[in-house]
Amino acid sequence: MAKRPTFYVDCCLGKTVAEALQAAGATVELHKDNFAQDTEDTTWIPRVAARGWVILTKDKNIRRRHGERETTLLAQARMFTLSSGSMSGATMAELFVRNLDGMEALALALEPPFLAVVGQDGIEIVYPRPSS
């Protein structure tokens, strides 16, 4: 069996998500254990990607904001964002845990960079755009 990916939990997700993923058997790295709270996204994203970790965040603006999107792609990052950033910690944790097998499979199967959205209906790859 392939080695399971390590998931990097962005500070915006909180400890509930990290604890739920760990309880489900995922390997997790926390923002607070690797970077200062105020570290810019354009600084930590390349470092996390270079370590081969898969980024989990609710900051969907990373994939939209000029500079951060380019940093994500140039760093060859693998990233899952939530479909909404206004969910409770318990809801975010439940969504990530429910989709853990799928996220692990995609993280191992897709060549970086990729960006995917995790929502109530599952996982949608938004970059690269799947061919029709």
mmCIF file with all atom_site columns, N, CA and C in Angstrom, residues 14-79:
data_model
loop_
_atom_site.group_PDB
_atom_site.id
_atom_site.type_symbol
_atom_site.label_atom_id
_atom_site.label_alt_id
_atom_site.label_comp_id
_atom_site.label_asym_id
_atom_site.label_entity_id
_atom_site.label_seq_id
_atom_site.pdbx_PDB_ins_code
_atom_site.Cartn_x
_atom_site.Cartn_y
_atom_site.Cartn_z
_atom_site.occupancy
_atom_site.B_iso_or_equiv
_atom_site.pdbx_formal_charge
_atom_site.auth_seq_id
_atom_site.auth_comp_id
_atom_site.auth_asym_id
_atom_site.auth_atom_id
_atom_site.pdbx_PDB_model_num
ATOM 1   N N  . GLY A 1 14 ? -8.539  25.622 12.742 1.00 0.00 ? 14 GLY A N  1
ATOM 2   C CA . GLY A 1 14 ? -8.683  25.350 14.169 1.00 0.00 ? 14 GLY A CA 1
ATOM 3   C C  . GLY A 1 14 ? -8.339  23.919 14.542 1.00 0.00 ? 14 GLY A C  1
ATOM 4   N N  . LYS A 1 15 ? -8.277  23.687 15.845 1.00 0.00 ? 15 LYS A N  1
ATOM 5   C CA . LYS A 1 15 ? -7.809  22.382 16.326 1.00 0.00 ? 15 LYS A CA 1
ATOM 6   C C  . LYS A 1 15 ? -8.849  21.281 16.192 1.00 0.00 ? 15 LYS A C  1
ATOM 7   N N  . THR A 1 16 ? -10.132 21.620 16.101 1.00 0.00 ? 16 THR A N  1
ATOM 8   C CA . THR A 1 16 ? -11.175 20.596 15.960 1.00 0.00 ? 16 THR A CA 1
ATOM 9   C C  . THR A 1 16 ? -10.947 19.756 14.705 1.00 0.00 ? 16 THR A C  1
ATOM 10  N N  . VAL A 1 17 ? -10.609 20.408 13.601 1.00 0.00 ? 17 VAL A N  1
ATOM 11  C CA . VAL A 1 17 ? -10.354 19.698 12.343 1.00 0.00 ? 17 VAL A CA 1
ATOM 12  C C  . VAL A 1 17 ? -9.144  18.790 12.489 1.00 0.00 ? 17 VAL A C  1
ATOM 13  N N  . ALA A 1 18 ? -8.066  19.321 13.032 1.00 0.00 ? 18 ALA A N  1
ATOM 14  C CA . ALA A 1 18 ? -6.845  18.525 13.189 1.00 0.00 ? 18 ALA A CA 1
ATOM 15  C C  . ALA A 1 18 ? -7.090  17.305 14.076 1.00 0.00 ? 18 ALA A C  1
ATOM 16  N N  . GLU A 1 19 ? -7.769  17.507 15.188 1.00 0.00 ? 19 GLU A N  1
ATOM 17  C CA . GLU A 1 19 ? -8.036  16.399 16.114 1.00 0.00 ? 19 GLU A CA 1
ATOM 18  C C  . GLU A 1 19 ? -8.924  15.338 15.482 1.00 0.00 ? 19 GLU A C  1
ATOM 19  N N  . ALA A 1 20 ? -9.925  15.750 14.728 1.00 0.00 ? 20 ALA A N  1
ATOM 20  C CA . ALA A 1 20 ? -10.825 14.793 14.076 1.00 0.00 ? 20 ALA A CA 1
ATOM 21  C C  . ALA A 1 20 ? -10.080 13.979 13.025 1.00 0.00 ? 20 ALA A C  1
ATOM 22  N N  . LEU A 1 21 ? -9.225  14.651 12.245 1.00 0.00 ? 21 LEU A N  1
ATOM 23  C CA . LEU A 1 21 ? -8.451  13.937 11.230 1.00 0.00 ? 21 LEU A CA 1
ATOM 24  C C  . LEU A 1 21 ? -7.477  12.955 11.873 1.00 0.00 ? 21 LEU A C  1
ATOM 25  N N  . GLN A 1 22 ? -6.820  13.384 12.937 1.00 0.00 ? 22 GLN A N  1
ATOM 26  C CA . GLN A 1 22 ? -5.904  12.482 13.643 1.00 0.00 ? 22 GLN A CA 1
ATOM 27  C C  . GLN A 1 22 ? -6.663  11.275 14.199 1.00 0.00 ? 22 GLN A C  1
ATOM 28  N N  . ALA A 1 23 ? -7.833  11.495 14.770 1.00 0.00 ? 23 ALA A N  1
ATOM 29  C CA . ALA A 1 23 ? -8.640  10.398 15.312 1.00 0.00 ? 23 ALA A CA 1
ATOM 30  C C  . ALA A 1 23 ? -9.069  9.427  14.213 1.00 0.00 ? 23 ALA A C  1
ATOM 31  N N  . ALA A 1 24 ? -9.200  9.940  12.978 1.00 0.00 ? 24 ALA A N  1
ATOM 32  C CA . ALA A 1 24 ? -9.574  9.107  11.836 1.00 0.00 ? 24 ALA A CA 1
ATOM 33  C C  . ALA A 1 24 ? -8.371  8.405  11.214 1.00 0.00 ? 24 ALA A C  1
ATOM 34  N N  . GLY A 1 25 ? -7.177  8.654  11.761 1.00 0.00 ? 25 GLY A N  1
ATOM 35  C CA . GLY A 1 25 ? -5.982  7.964  11.288 1.00 0.00 ? 25 GLY A CA 1
ATOM 36  C C  . GLY A 1 25 ? -5.096  8.744  10.349 1.00 0.00 ? 25 GLY A C  1
ATOM 37  N N  . ALA A 1 26 ? -5.439  9.995  10.073 1.00 0.00 ? 26 ALA A N  1
ATOM 38  C CA . ALA A 1 26 ? -4.628  10.810 9.162  1.00 0.00 ? 26 ALA A CA 1
ATOM 39  C C  . ALA A 1 26 ? -3.364  11.304 9.860  1.00 0.00 ? 26 ALA A C  1
ATOM 40  N N  . THR A 1 27 ? -2.329  11.497 9.072  1.00 0.00 ? 27 THR A N  1
ATOM 41  C CA . THR A 1 27 ? -1.114  12.135 9.547  1.00 0.00 ? 27 THR A CA 1
ATOM 42  C C  . THR A 1 27 ? -1.285  13.629 9.329  1.00 0.00 ? 27 THR A C  1
ATOM 43  N N  . VAL A 1 28 ? -1.110  14.404 10.407 1.00 0.00 ? 28 VAL A N  1
ATOM 44  C CA . VAL A 1 28 ? -1.442  15.831 10.376 1.00 0.00 ? 28 VAL A CA 1
ATOM 45  C C  . VAL A 1 28 ? -0.278  16.666 10.895 1.00 0.00 ? 28 VAL A C  1
ATOM 46  N N  . GLU A 1 29 ? -0.037  17.775 10.229 1.00 0.00 ? 29 GLU A N  1
ATOM 47  C CA . GLU A 1 29 ? 0.895   18.813 10.684 1.00 0.00 ? 29 GLU A CA 1
ATOM 48  C C  . GLU A 1 29 ? 0.090   20.084 10.878 1.00 0.00 ? 29 GLU A C  1
ATOM 49  N N  . LEU A 1 30 ? 0.336   20.778 11.979 1.00 0.00 ? 30 LEU A N  1
ATOM 50  C CA . LEU A 1 30 ? -0.392  22.002 12.300 1.00 0.00 ? 30 LEU A CA 1
ATOM 51  C C  . LEU A 1 30 ? 0.429   23.237 11.953 1.00 0.00 ? 30 LEU A C  1
ATOM 52  N N  . HIS A 1 31 ? -0.269  24.269 11.506 1.00 0.00 ? 31 HIS A N  1
ATOM 53  C CA . HIS A 1 31 ? 0.389   25.538 11.194 1.00 0.00 ? 31 HIS A CA 1
ATOM 54  C C  . HIS A 1 31 ? 1.203   26.027 12.392 1.00 0.00 ? 31 HIS A C  1
ATOM 55  N N  . LYS A 1 32 ? 0.599   26.002 13.578 1.00 0.00 ? 32 LYS A N  1
ATOM 56  C CA . LYS A 1 32 ? 1.242   26.561 14.772 1.00 0.00 ? 32 LYS A CA 1
ATOM 57  C C  . LYS A 1 32 ? 2.530   25.823 15.152 1.00 0.00 ? 32 LYS A C  1
ATOM 58  N N  . ASP A 1 33 ? 2.682   24.580 14.710 1.00 0.00 ? 33 ASP A N  1
ATOM 59  C CA . ASP A 1 33 ? 3.890   23.812 15.004 1.00 0.00 ? 33 ASP A CA 1
ATOM 60  C C  . ASP A 1 33 ? 5.009   24.056 13.993 1.00 0.00 ? 33 ASP A C  1
ATOM 61  N N  . ASN A 1 34 ? 4.698   24.794 12.921 1.00 0.00 ? 34 ASN A N  1
ATOM 62  C CA . ASN A 1 34 ? 5.665   24.990 11.843 1.00 0.00 ? 34 ASN A CA 1
ATOM 63  C C  . ASN A 1 34 ? 5.932   26.451 11.498 1.00 0.00 ? 34 ASN A C  1
ATOM 64  N N  . PHE A 1 35 ? 4.988   27.331 11.790 1.00 0.00 ? 35 PHE A N  1
ATOM 65  C CA . PHE A 1 35 ? 5.105   28.736 11.408 1.00 0.00 ? 35 PHE A CA 1
ATOM 66  C C  . PHE A 1 35 ? 4.476   29.634 12.470 1.00 0.00 ? 35 PHE A C  1
ATOM 67  N N  . ALA A 1 36 ? 4.891   30.884 12.478 1.00 0.00 ? 36 ALA A N  1
ATOM 68  C CA . ALA A 1 36 ? 4.244   31.876 13.330 1.00 0.00 ? 36 ALA A CA 1
ATOM 69  C C  . ALA A 1 36 ? 2.827   32.112 12.809 1.00 0.00 ? 36 ALA A C  1
ATOM 70  N N  . GLN A 1 37 ? 1.936   32.494 13.691 1.00 0.00 ? 37 GLN A N  1
ATOM 71  C CA . GLN A 1 37 ? 0.529   32.708 13.341 1.00 0.00 ? 37 GLN A CA 1
ATOM 72  C C  . GLN A 1 37 ? 0.370   33.680 12.169 1.00 0.00 ? 37 GLN A C  1
ATOM 73  N N  . ASP A 1 38 ? 1.201   34.727 12.128 1.00 0.00 ? 38 ASP A N  1
ATOM 74  C CA . ASP A 1 38 ? 1.043   35.768 11.118 1.00 0.00 ? 38 ASP A CA 1
ATOM 75  C C  . ASP A 1 38 ? 1.892   35.556 9.861  1.00 0.00 ? 38 ASP A C  1
ATOM 76  N N  . THR A 1 39 ? 2.410   34.350 9.658  1.00 0.00 ? 39 THR A N  1
ATOM 77  C CA . THR A 1 39 ? 3.200   34.069 8.456  1.00 0.00 ? 39 THR A CA 1
ATOM 78  C C  . THR A 1 39 ? 2.310   34.202 7.222  1.00 0.00 ? 39 THR A C  1
ATOM 79  N N  . GLU A 1 40 ? 2.794   34.957 6.250  1.00 0.00 ? 40 GLU A N  1
ATOM 80  C CA . GLU A 1 40 ? 2.034   35.184 5.011  1.00 0.00 ? 40 GLU A CA 1
ATOM 81  C C  . GLU A 1 40 ? 1.841   33.869 4.254  1.00 0.00 ? 40 GLU A C  1
ATOM 82  N N  . ASP A 1 41 ? 0.685   33.751 3.589  1.00 0.00 ? 41 ASP A N  1
ATOM 83  C CA . ASP A 1 41 ? 0.406   32.558 2.781  1.00 0.00 ? 41 ASP A CA 1
ATOM 84  C C  . ASP A 1 41 ? 1.490   32.337 1.732  1.00 0.00 ? 41 ASP A C  1
ATOM 85  N N  . THR A 1 42 ? 1.987   33.419 1.142  1.00 0.00 ? 42 THR A N  1
ATOM 86  C CA . THR A 1 42 ? 3.004   33.287 0.094  1.00 0.00 ? 42 THR A CA 1
ATOM 87  C C  . THR A 1 42 ? 4.347   32.799 0.641  1.00 0.00 ? 42 THR A C  1
ATOM 88  N N  . THR A 1 43 ? 4.502   32.798 1.957  1.00 0.00 ? 43 THR A N  1
ATOM 89  C CA . THR A 1 43 ? 5.713   32.264 2.589  1.00 0.00 ? 43 THR A CA 1
ATOM 90  C C  . THR A 1 43 ? 5.538   30.802 2.961  1.00 0.00 ? 43 THR A C  1
ATOM 91  N N  . TRP A 1 44 ? 4.416   30.464 3.630  1.00 0.00 ? 44 TRP A N  1
ATOM 92  C CA . TRP A 1 44 ? 4.282   29.087 4.104  1.00 0.00 ? 44 TRP A CA 1
ATOM 93  C C  . TRP A 1 44 ? 3.881   28.103 3.017  1.00 0.00 ? 44 TRP A C  1
ATOM 94  N N  . ILE A 1 45 ? 3.122   28.528 2.021  1.00 0.00 ? 45 ILE A N  1
ATOM 95  C CA . ILE A 1 45 ? 2.669   27.592 0.980  1.00 0.00 ? 45 ILE A CA 1
ATOM 96  C C  . ILE A 1 45 ? 3.845   26.905 0.282  1.00 0.00 ? 45 ILE A C  1
ATOM 97  N N  . PRO A 1 46 ? 4.861   27.637 -0.212 1.00 0.00 ? 46 PRO A N  1
ATOM 98  C CA . PRO A 1 46 ? 5.977   26.941 -0.865 1.00 0.00 ? 46 PRO A CA 1
ATOM 99  C C  . PRO A 1 46 ? 6.735   26.000 0.075  1.00 0.00 ? 46 PRO A C  1
ATOM 100 N N  . ARG A 1 47 ? 6.857   26.379 1.326  1.00 0.00 ? 47 ARG A N  1
ATOM 101 C CA . ARG A 1 47 ? 7.573   25.535 2.290  1.00 0.00 ? 47 ARG A CA 1
ATOM 102 C C  . ARG A 1 47 ? 6.810   24.248 2.572  1.00 0.00 ? 47 ARG A C  1
ATOM 103 N N  . VAL A 1 48 ? 5.497   24.358 2.703  1.00 0.00 ? 48 VAL A N  1
ATOM 104 C CA . VAL A 1 48 ? 4.666   23.182 2.938  1.00 0.00 ? 48 VAL A CA 1
ATOM 105 C C  . VAL A 1 48 ? 4.691   22.274 1.708  1.00 0.00 ? 48 VAL A C  1
ATOM 106 N N  . ALA A 1 49 ? 4.561   22.873 0.526  1.00 0.00 ? 49 ALA A N  1
ATOM 107 C CA . ALA A 1 49 ? 4.584   22.083 -0.713 1.00 0.00 ? 49 ALA A CA 1
ATOM 108 C C  . ALA A 1 49 ? 5.929   21.384 -0.889 1.00 0.00 ? 49 ALA A C  1
ATOM 109 N N  . ALA A 1 50 ? 7.023   22.059 -0.544 1.00 0.00 ? 50 ALA A N  1
ATOM 110 C CA . ALA A 1 50 ? 8.355   21.454 -0.675 1.00 0.00 ? 50 ALA A CA 1
ATOM 111 C C  . ALA A 1 50 ? 8.519   20.239 0.233  1.00 0.00 ? 50 ALA A C  1
ATOM 112 N N  . ARG A 1 51 ? 7.795   20.213 1.329  1.00 0.00 ? 51 ARG A N  1
ATOM 113 C CA . ARG A 1 51 ? 7.839   19.066 2.247  1.00 0.00 ? 51 ARG A CA 1
ATOM 114 C C  . ARG A 1 51 ? 6.943   17.928 1.770  1.00 0.00 ? 51 ARG A C  1
ATOM 115 N N  . GLY A 1 52 ? 6.181   18.191 0.714  1.00 0.00 ? 52 GLY A N  1
ATOM 116 C CA . GLY A 1 52 ? 5.298   17.167 0.173  1.00 0.00 ? 52 GLY A CA 1
ATOM 117 C C  . GLY A 1 52 ? 3.979   17.028 0.899  1.00 0.00 ? 52 GLY A C  1
ATOM 118 N N  . TRP A 1 53 ? 3.660   17.973 1.770  1.00 0.00 ? 53 TRP A N  1
ATOM 119 C CA . TRP A 1 53 ? 2.419   17.916 2.533  1.00 0.00 ? 53 TRP A CA 1
ATOM 120 C C  . TRP A 1 53 ? 1.256   18.432 1.700  1.00 0.00 ? 53 TRP A C  1
ATOM 121 N N  . VAL A 1 54 ? 0.069   17.942 2.010  1.00 0.00 ? 54 VAL A N  1
ATOM 122 C CA . VAL A 1 54 ? -1.160  18.333 1.331  1.00 0.00 ? 54 VAL A CA 1
ATOM 123 C C  . VAL A 1 54 ? -1.855  19.384 2.199  1.00 0.00 ? 54 VAL A C  1
ATOM 124 N N  . ILE A 1 55 ? -2.151  20.522 1.609  1.00 0.00 ? 55 ILE A N  1
ATOM 125 C CA . ILE A 1 55 ? -2.718  21.653 2.351  1.00 0.00 ? 55 ILE A CA 1
ATOM 126 C C  . ILE A 1 55 ? -4.231  21.524 2.473  1.00 0.00 ? 55 ILE A C  1
ATOM 127 N N  . LEU A 1 56 ? -4.723  21.712 3.695  1.00 0.00 ? 56 LEU A N  1
ATOM 128 C CA . LEU A 1 56 ? -6.157  21.809 3.965  1.00 0.00 ? 56 LEU A CA 1
ATOM 129 C C  . LEU A 1 56 ? -6.418  23.211 4.492  1.00 0.00 ? 56 LEU A C  1
ATOM 130 N N  . THR A 1 57 ? -7.406  23.879 3.924  1.00 0.00 ? 57 THR A N  1
ATOM 131 C CA . THR A 1 57 ? -7.717  25.246 4.337  1.00 0.00 ? 57 THR A CA 1
ATOM 132 C C  . THR A 1 57 ? -9.191  25.542 4.075  1.00 0.00 ? 57 THR A C  1
ATOM 133 N N  . LYS A 1 58 ? -9.686  26.590 4.702  1.00 0.00 ? 58 LYS A N  1
ATOM 134 C CA . LYS A 1 58 ? -11.016 27.095 4.346  1.00 0.00 ? 58 LYS A CA 1
ATOM 135 C C  . LYS A 1 58 ? -10.877 28.423 3.617  1.00 0.00 ? 58 LYS A C  1
ATOM 136 N N  . ASP A 1 59 ? -9.645  28.881 3.455  1.00 0.00 ? 59 ASP A N  1
ATOM 137 C CA . ASP A 1 59 ? -9.370  30.158 2.789  1.00 0.00 ? 59 ASP A CA 1
ATOM 138 C C  . ASP A 1 59 ? -9.388  29.944 1.278  1.00 0.00 ? 59 ASP A C  1
ATOM 139 N N  . LYS A 1 60 ? -10.603 29.887 0.718  1.00 0.00 ? 60 LYS A N  1
ATOM 140 C CA . LYS A 1 60 ? -10.711 29.639 -0.716 1.00 0.00 ? 60 LYS A CA 1
ATOM 141 C C  . LYS A 1 60 ? -10.183 30.808 -1.535 1.00 0.00 ? 60 LYS A C  1
ATOM 142 N N  . ASN A 1 61 ? -9.950  31.944 -0.888 1.00 0.00 ? 61 ASN A N  1
ATOM 143 C CA . ASN A 1 61 ? -9.377  33.081 -1.613 1.00 0.00 ? 61 ASN A CA 1
ATOM 144 C C  . ASN A 1 61 ? -7.930  32.821 -2.025 1.00 0.00 ? 61 ASN A C  1
ATOM 145 N N  . ILE A 1 62 ? -7.275  31.853 -1.389 1.00 0.00 ? 62 ILE A N  1
ATOM 146 C CA . ILE A 1 62 ? -5.908  31.511 -1.807 1.00 0.00 ? 62 ILE A CA 1
ATOM 147 C C  . ILE A 1 62 ? -5.911  31.128 -3.278 1.00 0.00 ? 62 ILE A C  1
ATOM 148 N N  . ARG A 1 63 ? -6.925  30.418 -3.706 1.00 0.00 ? 63 ARG A N  1
ATOM 149 C CA . ARG A 1 63 ? -6.966  29.999 -5.115 1.00 0.00 ? 63 ARG A CA 1
ATOM 150 C C  . ARG A 1 63 ? -7.477  31.096 -6.036 1.00 0.00 ? 63 ARG A C  1
ATOM 151 N N  . ARG A 1 64 ? -7.910  32.221 -5.458 1.00 0.00 ? 64 ARG A N  1
ATOM 152 C CA . ARG A 1 64 ? -8.445  33.321 -6.262 1.00 0.00 ? 64 ARG A CA 1
ATOM 153 C C  . ARG A 1 64 ? -7.571  34.571 -6.234 1.00 0.00 ? 64 ARG A C  1
ATOM 154 N N  . ARG A 1 65 ? -6.926  34.826 -5.108 1.00 0.00 ? 65 ARG A N  1
ATOM 155 C CA . ARG A 1 65 ? -6.175  36.056 -4.894 1.00 0.00 ? 65 ARG A CA 1
ATOM 156 C C  . ARG A 1 65 ? -4.885  36.041 -5.713 1.00 0.00 ? 65 ARG A C  1
ATOM 157 N N  . HIS A 1 66 ? -4.680  37.106 -6.505 1.00 0.00 ? 66 HIS A N  1
ATOM 158 C CA . HIS A 1 66 ? -3.452  37.219 -7.297 1.00 0.00 ? 66 HIS A CA 1
ATOM 159 C C  . HIS A 1 66 ? -2.247  37.169 -6.365 1.00 0.00 ? 66 HIS A C  1
ATOM 160 N N  . GLY A 1 67 ? -1.244  36.458 -6.741 1.00 0.00 ? 67 GLY A N  1
ATOM 161 C CA . GLY A 1 67 ? -0.043  36.303 -5.922 1.00 0.00 ? 67 GLY A CA 1
ATOM 162 C C  . GLY A 1 67 ? -0.098  35.006 -5.140 1.00 0.00 ? 67 GLY A C  1
ATOM 163 N N  . GLU A 1 68 ? -1.174  34.786 -4.402 1.00 0.00 ? 68 GLU A N  1
ATOM 164 C CA . GLU A 1 68 ? -1.308  33.546 -3.643 1.00 0.00 ? 68 GLU A CA 1
ATOM 165 C C  . GLU A 1 68 ? -1.617  32.373 -4.569 1.00 0.00 ? 68 GLU A C  1
ATOM 166 N N  . ARG A 1 69 ? -2.490  32.595 -5.543 1.00 0.00 ? 69 ARG A N  1
ATOM 167 C CA . ARG A 1 69 ? -2.804  31.538 -6.517 1.00 0.00 ? 69 ARG A CA 1
ATOM 168 C C  . ARG A 1 69 ? -1.533  31.142 -7.278 1.00 0.00 ? 69 ARG A C  1
ATOM 169 N N  . GLU A 1 70 ? -0.780  32.141 -7.724 1.00 0.00 ? 70 GLU A N  1
ATOM 170 C CA . GLU A 1 70 ? 0.435   31.864 -8.477 1.00 0.00 ? 70 GLU A CA 1
ATOM 171 C C  . GLU A 1 70 ? 1.466   31.150 -7.604 1.00 0.00 ? 70 GLU A C  1
ATOM 172 N N  . THR A 1 71 ? 1.573   31.573 -6.344 1.00 0.00 ? 71 THR A N  1
ATOM 173 C CA . THR A 1 71 ? 2.484   30.915 -5.410 1.00 0.00 ? 71 THR A CA 1
ATOM 174 C C  . THR A 1 71 ? 2.113   29.447 -5.253 1.00 0.00 ? 71 THR A C  1
ATOM 175 N N  . THR A 1 72 ? 0.827   29.179 -5.114 1.00 0.00 ? 72 THR A N  1
ATOM 176 C CA . THR A 1 72 ? 0.344   27.810 -4.951 1.00 0.00 ? 72 THR A CA 1
ATOM 177 C C  . THR A 1 72 ? 0.714   26.958 -6.161 1.00 0.00 ? 72 THR A C  1
ATOM 178 N N  . LEU A 1 73 ? 0.490   27.485 -7.347 1.00 0.00 ? 73 LEU A N  1
ATOM 179 C CA . LEU A 1 73 ? 0.772   26.727 -8.568 1.00 0.00 ? 73 LEU A CA 1
ATOM 180 C C  . LEU A 1 73 ? 2.272   26.560 -8.795 1.00 0.00 ? 73 LEU A C  1
ATOM 181 N N  . LEU A 1 74 ? 3.036   27.631 -8.627 1.00 0.00 ? 74 LEU A N  1
ATOM 182 C CA . LEU A 1 74 ? 4.487   27.552 -8.835 1.00 0.00 ? 74 LEU A CA 1
ATOM 183 C C  . LEU A 1 74 ? 5.172   26.647 -7.816 1.00 0.00 ? 74 LEU A C  1
ATOM 184 N N  . ALA A 1 75 ? 4.611   26.579 -6.618 1.00 0.00 ? 75 ALA A N  1
ATOM 185 C CA . ALA A 1 75 ? 5.184   25.731 -5.570 1.00 0.00 ? 75 ALA A CA 1
ATOM 186 C C  . ALA A 1 75 ? 4.813   24.264 -5.752 1.00 0.00 ? 75 ALA A C  1
ATOM 187 N N  . GLN A 1 76 ? 3.982   23.983 -6.761 1.00 0.00 ? 76 GLN A N  1
ATOM 188 C CA . GLN A 1 76 ? 3.523   22.610 -7.000 1.00 0.00 ? 76 GLN A CA 1
ATOM 189 C C  . GLN A 1 76 ? 2.754   22.067 -5.787 1.00 0.00 ? 76 GLN A C  1
ATOM 190 N N  . ALA A 1 77 ? 1.913   22.921 -5.214 1.00 0.00 ? 77 ALA A N  1
ATOM 191 C CA . ALA A 1 77 ? 1.150   22.556 -4.017 1.00 0.00 ? 77 ALA A CA 1
ATOM 192 C C  . ALA A 1 77 ? -0.033  21.661 -4.370 1.00 0.00 ? 77 ALA A C  1
ATOM 193 N N  . ARG A 1 78 ? -0.417  20.867 -3.407 1.00 0.00 ? 78 ARG A N  1
ATOM 194 C CA . ARG A 1 78 ? -1.635  20.061 -3.464 1.00 0.00 ? 78 ARG A CA 1
ATOM 195 C C  . ARG A 1 78 ? -2.534  20.629 -2.376 1.00 0.00 ? 78 ARG A C  1
ATOM 196 N N  . MET A 1 79 ? -3.730  21.120 -2.776 1.00 0.00 ? 79 MET A N  1
ATOM 197 C CA . MET A 1 79 ? -4.558  21.857 -1.825 1.00 0.00 ? 79 MET A CA 1
ATOM 198 C C  . MET A 1 79 ? -6.024  21.471 -1.926 1.00 0.00 ? 79 MET A C  1
#
